[in-house]
PDB file of C-alpha atoms in Angstrom:
ATOM      1  CA  MET A   1      20.478  16.706  -2.842  1.00 66.00           C
ATOM      2  CA  GLU A   2      18.507  19.495  -1.126  1.00 69.00           C
ATOM      3  CA  GLY A   3      16.072  19.447  -4.033  1.00 75.00           C
ATOM      4  CA  LYS A   4      15.473  15.722  -3.532  1.00 82.00           C
ATOM      5  CA  LYS A   5      14.871  16.227   0.206  1.00 87.00           C
ATOM      6  CA  PHE A   6      12.318  18.945  -0.523  1.00 92.00           C
ATOM      7  CA  GLN A   7      10.548  16.729  -3.057  1.00 93.00           C
ATOM      8  CA  ARG A   8      10.385  13.903  -0.511  1.00 92.00           C
ATOM      9  CA  PHE A   9       8.903  16.338   2.030  1.00 94.00           C
ATOM     10  CA  ILE A  10       6.228  17.364  -0.478  1.00 95.00           C
ATOM     11  CA  LYS A  11       5.693  13.688  -1.309  1.00 97.00           C
ATOM     12  CA  ARG A  12       4.934  12.964   2.360  1.00 97.00           C
ATOM     13  CA  ILE A  13       2.448  15.851   2.550  1.00 97.00           C
ATOM     14  CA  ILE A  14       0.685  14.565  -0.577  1.00 97.00           C
ATOM     15  CA  ASP A  15       0.614  11.041   0.903  1.00 97.00           C
ATOM     16  CA  ILE A  16      -1.169  12.249   4.032  1.00 97.00           C
ATOM     17  CA  VAL A  17      -3.671  14.510   2.256  1.00 97.00           C
ATOM     18  CA  VAL A  18      -4.647  11.987  -0.438  1.00 96.00           C
ATOM     19  CA  SER A  19      -4.896   9.120   2.076  1.00 96.00           C
ATOM     20  CA  LEU A  20      -7.294  11.114   4.247  1.00 96.00           C
ATOM     21  CA  ILE A  21      -9.374  12.000   1.180  1.00 95.00           C
ATOM     22  CA  VAL A  22      -9.543   8.325   0.190  1.00 93.00           C
ATOM     23  CA  LEU A  23     -10.257   7.083   3.706  1.00 92.00           C
ATOM     24  CA  VAL A  24     -12.705   9.492   5.327  1.00 92.00           C
ATOM     25  CA  PRO A  25     -15.308  10.502   2.677  1.00 93.00           C
ATOM     26  CA  PHE A  26     -15.486   6.969   1.261  1.00 93.00           C
ATOM     27  CA  LEU A  27     -15.677   5.184   4.621  1.00 93.00           C
ATOM     28  CA  PRO A  28     -19.269   3.938   3.949  1.00 94.00           C
ATOM     29  CA  VAL A  29     -17.999   2.283   0.737  1.00 93.00           C
ATOM     30  CA  TRP A  30     -15.191   0.489   2.573  1.00 94.00           C
ATOM     31  CA  ILE A  31     -17.645  -0.709   5.240  1.00 95.00           C
ATOM     32  CA  THR A  32     -19.927  -2.086   2.509  1.00 96.00           C
ATOM     33  CA  ILE A  33     -16.992  -3.932   0.931  1.00 95.00           C
ATOM     34  CA  ALA A  34     -16.064  -5.392   4.324  1.00 95.00           C
ATOM     35  CA  ILE A  35     -19.613  -6.700   4.753  1.00 96.00           C
ATOM     36  CA  LEU A  36     -19.563  -8.271   1.260  1.00 95.00           C
ATOM     37  CA  ILE A  37     -16.254 -10.014   1.956  1.00 95.00           C
ATOM     38  CA  LYS A  38     -17.561 -11.470   5.200  1.00 93.00           C
ATOM     39  CA  ALA A  39     -20.897 -12.493   3.662  1.00 93.00           C
ATOM     40  CA  THR A  40     -19.493 -14.256   0.578  1.00 90.00           C
ATOM     41  CA  SER A  41     -16.628 -16.317   2.039  1.00 88.00           C
ATOM     42  CA  GLN A  42     -15.249 -17.659   5.279  1.00 89.00           C
ATOM     43  CA  GLY A  43     -12.274 -15.936   6.836  1.00 90.00           C
ATOM     44  CA  PRO A  44     -11.260 -12.470   8.061  1.00 93.00           C
ATOM     45  CA  ILE A  45     -12.065  -9.209   6.291  1.00 95.00           C
ATOM     46  CA  PHE A  46      -8.464  -8.085   6.133  1.00 94.00           C
ATOM     47  CA  PHE A  47      -5.318  -9.870   5.031  1.00 92.00           C
ATOM     48  CA  LEU A  48      -2.232  -8.858   6.993  1.00 93.00           C
ATOM     49  CA  GLN A  49       1.289  -9.921   6.156  1.00 92.00           C
ATOM     50  CA  GLU A  50       4.694  -8.744   7.321  1.00 95.00           C
ATOM     51  CA  ARG A  51       6.756  -7.056   4.616  1.00 96.00           C
ATOM     52  CA  PRO A  52      10.121  -5.264   4.542  1.00 96.00           C
ATOM     53  CA  GLY A  53       9.869  -1.506   4.084  1.00 96.00           C
ATOM     54  CA  LEU A  54      12.309   1.387   4.017  1.00 96.00           C
ATOM     55  CA  ASN A  55      15.776   0.192   5.048  1.00 94.00           C
ATOM     56  CA  LYS A  56      14.382  -3.331   5.651  1.00 95.00           C
ATOM     57  CA  GLN A  57      12.147  -2.229   8.520  1.00 96.00           C
ATOM     58  CA  ILE A  58       9.412  -4.845   8.924  1.00 97.00           C
ATOM     59  CA  PHE A  59       5.762  -3.761   9.036  1.00 97.00           C
ATOM     60  CA  SER A  60       2.330  -5.350   8.538  1.00 97.00           C
ATOM     61  CA  VAL A  61       0.736  -4.481   5.209  1.00 96.00           C
ATOM     62  CA  TYR A  62      -3.078  -4.256   5.090  1.00 96.00           C
ATOM     63  CA  LYS A  63      -5.315  -5.523   2.282  1.00 95.00           C
ATOM     64  CA  PHE A  64      -8.925  -6.522   1.872  1.00 96.00           C
ATOM     65  CA  ARG A  65      -8.899 -10.327   1.751  1.00 94.00           C
ATOM     66  CA  THR A  66      -9.480 -11.541  -1.820  1.00 92.00           C
ATOM     67  CA  MET A  67      -8.441 -15.194  -1.503  1.00 88.00           C
ATOM     68  CA  LYS A  68      -9.728 -18.251   0.319  1.00 84.00           C
ATOM     69  CA  PRO A  69      -8.208 -18.943   3.759  1.00 77.00           C
ATOM     70  CA  GLY A  70      -4.863 -20.772   3.533  1.00 68.00           C
ATOM     71  CA  SER A  71      -4.082 -19.411   0.046  1.00 64.00           C
ATOM     72  CA  GLU A  72      -1.295 -17.084   1.152  1.00 61.00           C
ATOM     73  CA  LYS A  73       1.437 -19.648   0.382  1.00 60.00           C
ATOM     74  CA  MET A  74       2.828 -18.837  -3.040  1.00 54.00           C
ATOM     75  CA  VAL A  75       5.732 -19.791  -5.249  1.00 47.00           C
ATOM     76  CA  LYS A  76       8.383 -17.066  -4.969  1.00 50.00           C
ATOM     77  CA  GLY A  77       8.243 -14.647  -7.879  1.00 50.00           C
ATOM     78  CA  GLN A  78       4.982 -16.093  -9.191  1.00 51.00           C
ATOM     79  CA  GLU A  79       2.129 -13.614  -9.260  1.00 57.00           C
ATOM     80  CA  VAL A  80      -1.524 -14.463  -8.658  1.00 62.00           C
ATOM     81  CA  MET A  81      -3.092 -14.428 -12.105  1.00 58.00           C
ATOM     82  CA  LYS A  82      -6.631 -13.281 -12.899  1.00 56.00           C
ATOM     83  CA  GLU A  83      -8.180 -16.763 -13.116  1.00 64.00           C
ATOM     84  CA  ASP A  84      -6.483 -18.186 -10.013  1.00 72.00           C
ATOM     85  CA  ALA A  85      -8.905 -20.641  -8.367  1.00 75.00           C
ATOM     86  CA  ARG A  86      -7.925 -19.400  -4.908  1.00 82.00           C
ATOM     87  CA  ILE A  87      -9.546 -15.994  -5.507  1.00 88.00           C
ATOM     88  CA  THR A  88     -13.017 -15.505  -4.025  1.00 89.00           C
ATOM     89  CA  SER A  89     -15.986 -14.278  -6.073  1.00 87.00           C
ATOM     90  CA  ILE A  90     -15.888 -10.747  -4.648  1.00 92.00           C
ATOM     91  CA  GLY A  91     -12.089 -10.952  -4.635  1.00 91.00           C
ATOM     92  CA  LYS A  92     -11.967 -11.000  -8.441  1.00 89.00           C
ATOM     93  CA  LEU A  93     -13.667  -7.607  -8.595  1.00 90.00           C
ATOM     94  CA  LEU A  94     -11.556  -6.174  -5.791  1.00 93.00           C
ATOM     95  CA  ARG A  95      -8.292  -7.277  -7.422  1.00 89.00           C
ATOM     96  CA  ARG A  96      -9.345  -6.130 -10.892  1.00 86.00           C
ATOM     97  CA  THR A  97     -10.185  -2.630  -9.633  1.00 89.00           C
ATOM     98  CA  LYS A  98      -7.270  -2.542  -7.118  1.00 88.00           C
ATOM     99  CA  ILE A  99      -9.770  -1.806  -4.343  1.00 93.00           C
ATOM    100  CA  ASP A 100      -8.210  -4.613  -2.298  1.00 93.00           C
ATOM    101  CA  GLU A 101      -5.181  -2.333  -1.827  1.00 93.00           C
ATOM    102  CA  ILE A 102      -7.199   0.558  -0.339  1.00 95.00           C
ATOM    103  CA  PRO A 103      -6.580  -0.391   3.332  1.00 96.00           C
ATOM    104  CA  GLN A 104      -2.924   0.400   2.688  1.00 97.00           C
ATOM    105  CA  VAL A 105      -3.788   4.082   3.062  1.00 96.00           C
ATOM    106  CA  LEU A 106      -3.506   3.221   6.777  1.00 96.00           C
ATOM    107  CA  ASN A 107       0.093   2.135   6.144  1.00 97.00           C
ATOM    108  CA  VAL A 108       0.639   5.394   4.265  1.00 98.00           C
ATOM    109  CA  LEU A 109      -0.761   7.503   7.115  1.00 97.00           C
ATOM    110  CA  LYS A 110       1.508   5.652   9.559  1.00 96.00           C
ATOM    111  CA  GLY A 111       4.510   6.477   7.377  1.00 96.00           C
ATOM    112  CA  GLU A 112       5.243   2.817   6.573  1.00 97.00           C
ATOM    113  CA  MET A 113       4.314   3.233   2.911  1.00 98.00           C
ATOM    114  CA  SER A 114       3.828   5.928   0.274  1.00 98.00           C
ATOM    115  CA  LEU A 115       1.258   6.289  -2.474  1.00 97.00           C
ATOM    116  CA  VAL A 116       4.018   5.607  -5.021  1.00 98.00           C
ATOM    117  CA  GLY A 117       7.093   3.422  -4.603  1.00 97.00           C
ATOM    118  CA  PRO A 118       8.379  -0.126  -5.069  1.00 97.00           C
ATOM    119  CA  ARG A 119       5.721  -2.643  -4.022  1.00 95.00           C
ATOM    120  CA  PRO A 120       6.573  -4.349  -0.702  1.00 95.00           C
ATOM    121  CA  GLU A 121       7.631  -7.976  -1.141  1.00 93.00           C
ATOM    122  CA  ARG A 122       7.590 -10.950   1.189  1.00 91.00           C
ATOM    123  CA  ILE A 123      10.358 -11.117   3.770  1.00 94.00           C
ATOM    124  CA  ALA A 124      11.637 -14.369   2.239  1.00 92.00           C
ATOM    125  CA  SER A 125      12.540 -12.480  -0.943  1.00 92.00           C
ATOM    126  CA  LEU A 126      15.279 -10.580   0.891  1.00 95.00           C
ATOM    127  CA  ALA A 127      17.465 -13.698   0.780  1.00 93.00           C
ATOM    128  CA  ASP A 128      17.839 -13.241  -2.990  1.00 92.00           C
ATOM    129  CA  TYR A 129      18.645  -9.520  -2.928  1.00 96.00           C
ATOM    130  CA  ASP A 130      22.062  -8.424  -4.151  1.00 96.00           C
ATOM    131  CA  ASP A 131      23.444  -4.889  -3.777  1.00 95.00           C
ATOM    132  CA  GLU A 132      21.614  -3.704  -6.903  1.00 96.00           C
ATOM    133  CA  ILE A 133      18.189  -5.080  -5.989  1.00 96.00           C
ATOM    134  CA  SER A 134      18.587  -3.829  -2.406  1.00 96.00           C
ATOM    135  CA  LYS A 135      18.402  -0.268  -3.764  1.00 97.00           C
ATOM    136  CA  ARG A 136      14.608  -0.721  -3.970  1.00 96.00           C
ATOM    137  CA  LEU A 137      14.605  -0.574  -0.158  1.00 97.00           C
ATOM    138  CA  ASN A 138      16.096   2.937  -0.160  1.00 96.00           C
ATOM    139  CA  MET A 139      12.599   4.420  -0.490  1.00 96.00           C
ATOM    140  CA  SER A 140       9.324   3.633   1.229  1.00 97.00           C
ATOM    141  CA  PRO A 141       7.260   0.979  -0.561  1.00 97.00           C
ATOM    142  CA  GLY A 142       4.220   2.195  -2.458  1.00 97.00           C
ATOM    143  CA  MET A 143       0.580   1.329  -3.090  1.00 96.00           C
ATOM    144  CA  THR A 144       1.436   1.602  -6.766  1.00 95.00           C
ATOM    145  CA  GLY A 145       4.746   1.777  -8.549  1.00 95.00           C
ATOM    146  CA  LEU A 146       6.577   1.957 -11.839  1.00 95.00           C
ATOM    147  CA  ALA A 147       6.485  -1.819 -12.365  1.00 93.00           C
ATOM    148  CA  GLN A 148       2.761  -1.932 -11.594  1.00 92.00           C
ATOM    149  CA  VAL A 149       1.968   0.459 -14.457  1.00 93.00           C
ATOM    150  CA  SER A 150       4.359  -1.202 -16.909  1.00 91.00           C
ATOM    151  CA  GLY A 151       2.850  -4.676 -17.132  1.00 88.00           C
ATOM    152  CA  ASN A 152       3.144  -5.840 -13.516  1.00 87.00           C
ATOM    153  CA  ILE A 153       2.129  -9.539 -13.418  1.00 84.00           C
ATOM    154  CA  TYR A 154       3.161  -9.898 -17.068  1.00 87.00           C
ATOM    155  CA  LEU A 155       6.737  -8.838 -16.242  1.00 89.00           C
ATOM    156  CA  SER A 156       9.499 -11.158 -15.113  1.00 89.00           C
ATOM    157  CA  LEU A 157      10.683 -10.755 -11.525  1.00 91.00           C
ATOM    158  CA  GLU A 158      14.011  -9.457 -12.840  1.00 92.00           C
ATOM    159  CA  ASP A 159      12.320  -6.703 -14.858  1.00 92.00           C
ATOM    160  CA  ARG A 160      10.107  -5.690 -11.931  1.00 93.00           C
ATOM    161  CA  TYR A 161      13.237  -5.220  -9.860  1.00 95.00           C
ATOM    162  CA  LYS A 162      14.784  -3.136 -12.647  1.00 94.00           C
ATOM    163  CA  PHE A 163      11.758  -0.839 -12.710  1.00 95.00           C
ATOM    164  CA  ASP A 164      11.907  -0.467  -8.916  1.00 96.00           C
ATOM    165  CA  VAL A 165      15.608   0.400  -8.906  1.00 95.00           C
ATOM    166  CA  TYR A 166      15.103   2.848 -11.771  1.00 95.00           C
ATOM    167  CA  TYR A 167      12.358   4.568  -9.782  1.00 96.00           C
ATOM    168  CA  VAL A 168      14.577   4.942  -6.709  1.00 95.00           C
ATOM    169  CA  GLU A 169      17.507   6.285  -8.732  1.00 93.00           C
ATOM    170  CA  HIS A 170      15.412   8.688 -10.837  1.00 93.00           C
ATOM    171  CA  TYR A 171      12.747   9.710  -8.329  1.00 93.00           C
ATOM    172  CA  SER A 172      10.890  12.978  -8.894  1.00 94.00           C
ATOM    173  CA  LEU A 173       7.432  14.350  -8.148  1.00 95.00           C
ATOM    174  CA  LEU A 174       6.831  14.458 -11.906  1.00 95.00           C
ATOM    175  CA  LEU A 175       7.551  10.730 -12.186  1.00 96.00           C
ATOM    176  CA  ASP A 176       5.149  10.105  -9.281  1.00 97.00           C
ATOM    177  CA  LEU A 177       2.453  12.095 -11.101  1.00 96.00           C
ATOM    178  CA  LYS A 178       2.971  10.080 -14.287  1.00 96.00           C
ATOM    179  CA  ILE A 179       2.702   6.814 -12.341  1.00 96.00           C
ATOM    180  CA  ILE A 180      -0.493   7.916 -10.587  1.00 96.00           C
ATOM    181  CA  ILE A 181      -2.092   8.944 -13.891  1.00 95.00           C
ATOM    182  CA  ARG A 182      -1.085   5.622 -15.468  1.00 95.00           C
ATOM    183  CA  THR A 183      -2.472   3.790 -12.402  1.00 94.00           C
ATOM    184  CA  VAL A 184      -5.905   5.240 -13.187  1.00 93.00           C
ATOM    185  CA  GLY A 185      -5.571   3.742 -16.668  1.00 92.00           C
ATOM    186  CA  VAL A 186      -4.577   0.364 -15.214  1.00 90.00           C
ATOM    187  CA  VAL A 187      -7.655   0.373 -12.983  1.00 89.00           C
ATOM    188  CA  LEU A 188      -9.943   1.278 -15.890  1.00 89.00           C
ATOM    189  CA  PHE A 189      -8.436  -0.868 -18.647  1.00 88.00           C
ATOM    190  CA  GLY A 190      -6.397  -3.591 -16.922  1.00 84.00           C
ATOM    191  CA  GLU A 191      -2.678  -4.334 -16.563  1.00 85.00           C
ATOM    192  CA  ASP A 192      -2.471  -6.183 -19.896  1.00 83.00           C
ATOM    193  CA  ARG A 193      -3.284  -2.906 -21.694  1.00 84.00           C
ATOM    194  CA  TYR A 194       0.147  -1.560 -20.740  1.00 86.00           C
ATOM    195  CA  VAL A 195       2.370  -4.512 -21.548  1.00 84.00           C
ATOM    196  CA  ASN A 196       5.312  -3.211 -23.632  1.00 82.00           C
ATOM    197  CA  LYS A 197       4.095   0.370 -23.042  1.00 83.00           C
ATOM    198  CA  CYS A 198       6.609   1.399 -20.381  1.00 83.00           C
ATOM    199  CA  LEU A 199       6.741   4.927 -18.988  1.00 85.00           C
ATOM    200  CA  VAL A 200      10.543   4.829 -18.938  1.00 87.00           C
ATOM    201  CA  ASP A 201      13.516   3.058 -20.465  1.00 84.00           C
ATOM    202  CA  ILE A 202      14.781   0.890 -17.591  1.00 82.00           C
ATOM    203  CA  ASN A 203      18.100   0.440 -19.388  1.00 77.00           C
ATOM    204  CA  GLN A 204      18.726   4.185 -19.422  1.00 65.00           C
ATOM    205  CA  SER A 205      21.221   4.088 -16.532  1.00 56.00           C
ATOM    206  CA  ALA A 206      23.296   1.398 -18.230  1.00 54.00           C
ATOM    207  CA  LYS A 207      23.282   3.416 -21.455  1.00 56.00           C
ATOM    208  CA  GLU A 208      24.383   6.548 -19.595  1.00 56.00           C
ATOM    209  CA  VAL A 209      27.293   4.700 -17.969  1.00 46.00           C
ATOM    210  CA  ALA A 210      28.314   3.223 -21.327  1.00 49.00           C
ATOM    211  CA  ALA A 211      28.195   6.667 -22.949  1.00 51.00           C
ATOM    212  CA  ILE A 212      30.412   8.150 -20.225  1.00 48.00           C
ATOM    213  CA  LYS A 213      32.936   5.329 -20.609  1.00 48.00           C
ATOM    214  CA  GLU A 214      32.962   5.758 -24.394  1.00 59.00           C
ATOM    215  CA  GLU A 215      33.488   9.501 -24.039  1.00 57.00           C
ATOM    216  CA  SER A 216      36.369   8.927 -21.616  1.00 52.00           C
ATOM    217  CA  VAL A 217      38.055   6.504 -24.013  1.00 53.00           C
ATOM    218  CA  SER A 218      37.684   8.873 -26.968  1.00 58.00           C
ATOM    219  CA  LYS A 219      39.424  11.629 -24.990  1.00 55.00           C
TER     220      LYS A 219
END
């Protein structure tokens, strides 16, 4: 337990340092992107939406706006696909490169998010959470996560939840490092490149429980 607490402390330090590196030196780039968003479509530069975070605490998540005004209404569990007509011209590039998520470093600095963790969902999704799915709220949500580097929009909602719960139950700094490295690959090559190329076996916990039960019976 103490080891986990220390790792979470180190995780927070890394969150702050990396966020500052992303935010400060590249500020001129983010200003240029903001100008492009405003010049190519009507609407605000940023998209803000309330999401549940650690222990269901509600916070406003920041993103560069990539969709036309009024497009925020979505079917629950249905991801925005690459050719969605609601995406703006500059939005396609921002979503493809994940640059639209960059403003979330502000959430990370505020302690509302982490660089790595389960992606924050809409508040309405909480109504469908059972005890198992609720485990994903036991850690701060992340800018990237295990599900996001394992197929993301190509995964079913059920499998995304399984990846999130696995991450919470098996958290380590090494797993975070693997996810960050894979995230670079997702940005360079696209999410479809990693379909069926999971970093972990999300059924591992169930297998471990089954093995323990089998061992108990054999004794």
